[in-house]
Amino acid sequence: MNYYTIEPNIPLPVKPKNKRSNTRTPIAHYTYMKVGDSVLVPTMGQAGAIGNLLRGEGYKTAIRTIVKNQAYRVWRLQ
């Protein structure tokens, strides 16, 4: 049976204050959207992720299907 190595004195990393981390940087730039700005994405999952990101920052958003389930647009409303 293989055992994992026990290592002493390894410091525990500090937990971030929010759940966002650097792994989210590809969509983090959407927080710079101004009121009335929108972005077109190919999947509902991407639209939802951007909408959730903006709502998490306290902005109001709207998501609409643009091309019959082939493209989606996310607007920052407020």
PDB file of N, CA and C in Angstrom, residues 30-67:
ATOM      1  N   TYR A  30     -15.343  42.186 -17.635  1.00  0.00           N
ATOM      2  CA  TYR A  30     -16.719  42.611 -17.896  1.00  0.00           C
ATOM      3  C   TYR A  30     -17.252  43.512 -16.796  1.00  0.00           C
ATOM      4  N   THR A  31     -16.584  43.535 -15.638  1.00  0.00           N
ATOM      5  CA  THR A  31     -17.018  44.447 -14.579  1.00  0.00           C
ATOM      6  C   THR A  31     -16.753  45.898 -14.955  1.00  0.00           C
ATOM      7  N   TYR A  32     -15.983  46.134 -16.021  1.00  0.00           N
ATOM      8  CA  TYR A  32     -15.721  47.493 -16.483  1.00  0.00           C
ATOM      9  C   TYR A  32     -16.784  47.997 -17.459  1.00  0.00           C
ATOM     10  N   MET A  33     -17.836  47.218 -17.683  1.00  0.00           N
ATOM     11  CA  MET A  33     -18.899  47.642 -18.583  1.00  0.00           C
ATOM     12  C   MET A  33     -19.610  48.854 -17.999  1.00  0.00           C
ATOM     13  N   LYS A  34     -19.982  49.781 -18.864  1.00  0.00           N
ATOM     14  CA  LYS A  34     -20.742  50.959 -18.448  1.00  0.00           C
ATOM     15  C   LYS A  34     -22.228  50.677 -18.651  1.00  0.00           C
ATOM     16  N   VAL A  35     -23.074  51.493 -18.034  1.00  0.00           N
ATOM     17  CA  VAL A  35     -24.523  51.350 -18.184  1.00  0.00           C
ATOM     18  C   VAL A  35     -24.867  51.463 -19.666  1.00  0.00           C
ATOM     19  N   GLY A  36     -25.637  50.499 -20.158  1.00  0.00           N
ATOM     20  CA  GLY A  36     -26.027  50.467 -21.559  1.00  0.00           C
ATOM     21  C   GLY A  36     -25.114  49.618 -22.433  1.00  0.00           C
ATOM     22  N   ASP A  37     -23.940  49.248 -21.939  1.00  0.00           N
ATOM     23  CA  ASP A  37     -23.033  48.382 -22.691  1.00  0.00           C
ATOM     24  C   ASP A  37     -23.580  46.961 -22.728  1.00  0.00           C
ATOM     25  N   SER A  38     -23.238  46.224 -23.777  1.00  0.00           N
ATOM     26  CA  SER A  38     -23.665  44.835 -23.879  1.00  0.00           C
ATOM     27  C   SER A  38     -22.552  44.013 -24.505  1.00  0.00           C
ATOM     28  N   VAL A  39     -22.677  42.704 -24.365  1.00  0.00           N
ATOM     29  CA  VAL A  39     -21.703  41.789 -24.943  1.00  0.00           C
ATOM     30  C   VAL A  39     -22.459  40.610 -25.550  1.00  0.00           C
ATOM     31  N   LEU A  40     -22.016  40.151 -26.723  1.00  0.00           N
ATOM     32  CA  LEU A  40     -22.633  39.031 -27.424  1.00  0.00           C
ATOM     33  C   LEU A  40     -21.786  37.789 -27.200  1.00  0.00           C
ATOM     34  N   VAL A  41     -22.417  36.701 -26.729  1.00  0.00           N
ATOM     35  CA  VAL A  41     -21.700  35.444 -26.479  1.00  0.00           C
ATOM     36  C   VAL A  41     -22.452  34.298 -27.149  1.00  0.00           C
ATOM     37  N   PRO A  42     -21.763  33.195 -27.460  1.00  0.00           N
ATOM     38  CA  PRO A  42     -22.397  32.109 -28.198  1.00  0.00           C
ATOM     39  C   PRO A  42     -23.230  31.138 -27.359  1.00  0.00           C
ATOM     40  N   THR A  43     -23.021  31.083 -26.043  1.00  0.00           N
ATOM     41  CA  THR A  43     -23.776  30.107 -25.243  1.00  0.00           C
ATOM     42  C   THR A  43     -24.491  30.771 -24.076  1.00  0.00           C
ATOM     43  N   MET A  44     -25.577  30.148 -23.651  1.00  0.00           N
ATOM     44  CA  MET A  44     -26.319  30.648 -22.502  1.00  0.00           C
ATOM     45  C   MET A  44     -25.485  30.533 -21.232  1.00  0.00           C
ATOM     46  N   GLY A  45     -24.634  29.527 -21.154  1.00  0.00           N
ATOM     47  CA  GLY A  45     -23.771  29.364 -19.987  1.00  0.00           C
ATOM     48  C   GLY A  45     -22.827  30.542 -19.811  1.00  0.00           C
ATOM     49  N   GLN A  46     -22.247  31.000 -20.906  1.00  0.00           N
ATOM     50  CA  GLN A  46     -21.357  32.163 -20.843  1.00  0.00           C
ATOM     51  C   GLN A  46     -22.133  33.420 -20.494  1.00  0.00           C
ATOM     52  N   ALA A  47     -23.323  33.557 -21.076  1.00  0.00           N
ATOM     53  CA  ALA A  47     -24.154  34.717 -20.762  1.00  0.00           C
ATOM     54  C   ALA A  47     -24.528  34.723 -19.288  1.00  0.00           C
ATOM     55  N   GLY A  48     -24.888  33.560 -18.764  1.00  0.00           N
ATOM     56  CA  GLY A  48     -25.232  33.459 -17.351  1.00  0.00           C
ATOM     57  C   GLY A  48     -24.052  33.765 -16.448  1.00  0.00           C
ATOM     58  N   ALA A  49     -22.874  33.314 -16.833  1.00  0.00           N
ATOM     59  CA  ALA A  49     -21.671  33.568 -16.032  1.00  0.00           C
ATOM     60  C   ALA A  49     -21.367  35.062 -15.966  1.00  0.00           C
ATOM     61  N   ILE A  50     -21.475  35.737 -17.098  1.00  0.00           N
ATOM     62  CA  ILE A  50     -21.220  37.177 -17.119  1.00  0.00           C
ATOM     63  C   ILE A  50     -22.303  37.916 -16.335  1.00  0.00           C
ATOM     64  N   GLY A  51     -23.553  37.511 -16.528  1.00  0.00           N
ATOM     65  CA  GLY A  51     -24.650  38.130 -15.784  1.00  0.00           C
ATOM     66  C   GLY A  51     -24.487  37.943 -14.286  1.00  0.00           C
ATOM     67  N   ASN A  52     -24.117  36.740 -13.869  1.00  0.00           N
ATOM     68  CA  ASN A  52     -23.906  36.477 -12.445  1.00  0.00           C
ATOM     69  C   ASN A  52     -22.745  37.292 -11.896  1.00  0.00           C
ATOM     70  N   LEU A  53     -21.685  37.431 -12.678  1.00  0.00           N
ATOM     71  CA  LEU A  53     -20.544  38.226 -12.252  1.00  0.00           C
ATOM     72  C   LEU A  53     -20.958  39.673 -12.016  1.00  0.00           C
ATOM     73  N   LEU A  54     -21.692  40.234 -12.968  1.00  0.00           N
ATOM     74  CA  LEU A  54     -22.122  41.625 -12.835  1.00  0.00           C
ATOM     75  C   LEU A  54     -23.103  41.808 -11.678  1.00  0.00           C
ATOM     76  N   ARG A  55     -24.039  40.873 -11.524  1.00  0.00           N
ATOM     77  CA  ARG A  55     -24.984  40.968 -10.407  1.00  0.00           C
ATOM     78  C   ARG A  55     -24.259  40.840  -9.073  1.00  0.00           C
ATOM     79  N   GLY A  56     -23.231  40.015  -9.034  1.00  0.00           N
ATOM     80  CA  GLY A  56     -22.423  39.873  -7.830  1.00  0.00           C
ATOM     81  C   GLY A  56     -21.703  41.159  -7.461  1.00  0.00           C
ATOM     82  N   GLU A  57     -21.428  41.990  -8.462  1.00  0.00           N
ATOM     83  CA  GLU A  57     -20.793  43.290  -8.221  1.00  0.00           C
ATOM     84  C   GLU A  57     -21.831  44.358  -7.897  1.00  0.00           C
ATOM     85  N   GLY A  58     -23.124  43.992  -7.899  1.00  0.00           N
ATOM     86  CA  GLY A  58     -24.178  44.933  -7.531  1.00  0.00           C
ATOM     87  C   GLY A  58     -24.851  45.624  -8.695  1.00  0.00           C
ATOM     88  N   TYR A  59     -24.575  45.189  -9.932  1.00  0.00           N
ATOM     89  CA  TYR A  59     -25.184  45.796 -11.107  1.00  0.00           C
ATOM     90  C   TYR A  59     -26.433  45.016 -11.509  1.00  0.00           C
ATOM     91  N   LYS A  60     -27.368  45.700 -12.177  1.00  0.00           N
ATOM     92  CA  LYS A  60     -28.523  45.019 -12.738  1.00  0.00           C
ATOM     93  C   LYS A  60     -28.200  44.652 -14.178  1.00  0.00           C
ATOM     94  N   THR A  61     -28.669  43.471 -14.600  1.00  0.00           N
ATOM     95  CA  THR A  61     -28.371  42.983 -15.944  1.00  0.00           C
ATOM     96  C   THR A  61     -29.619  42.441 -16.617  1.00  0.00           C
ATOM     97  N   ALA A  62     -29.527  42.259 -17.911  1.00  0.00           N
ATOM     98  CA  ALA A  62     -30.573  41.595 -18.686  1.00  0.00           C
ATOM     99  C   ALA A  62     -29.884  40.697 -19.703  1.00  0.00           C
ATOM    100  N   ILE A  63     -30.457  39.522 -19.919  1.00  0.00           N
ATOM    101  CA  ILE A  63     -29.934  38.578 -20.908  1.00  0.00           C
ATOM    102  C   ILE A  63     -31.057  38.258 -21.885  1.00  0.00           C
ATOM    103  N   ARG A  64     -30.764  38.344 -23.173  1.00  0.00           N
ATOM    104  CA  ARG A  64     -31.753  38.039 -24.198  1.00  0.00           C
ATOM    105  C   ARG A  64     -31.134  37.149 -25.274  1.00  0.00           C
ATOM    106  N   THR A  65     -31.984  36.272 -25.834  1.00  0.00           N
ATOM    107  CA  THR A  65     -31.585  35.465 -26.980  1.00  0.00           C
ATOM    108  C   THR A  65     -31.628  36.361 -28.206  1.00  0.00           C
ATOM    109  N   ILE A  66     -30.580  36.365 -28.976  1.00  0.00           N
ATOM    110  CA  ILE A  66     -30.513  37.224 -30.154  1.00  0.00           C
ATOM    111  C   ILE A  66     -30.792  36.435 -31.423  1.00  0.00           C
ATOM    112  N   VAL A  67     -30.137  35.322 -31.611  1.00  0.00           N
ATOM    113  CA  VAL A  67     -30.335  34.490 -32.790  1.00  0.00           C
ATOM    114  C   VAL A  67     -30.843  33.138 -32.301  1.00  0.00           C
TER     115      VAL A  67
END
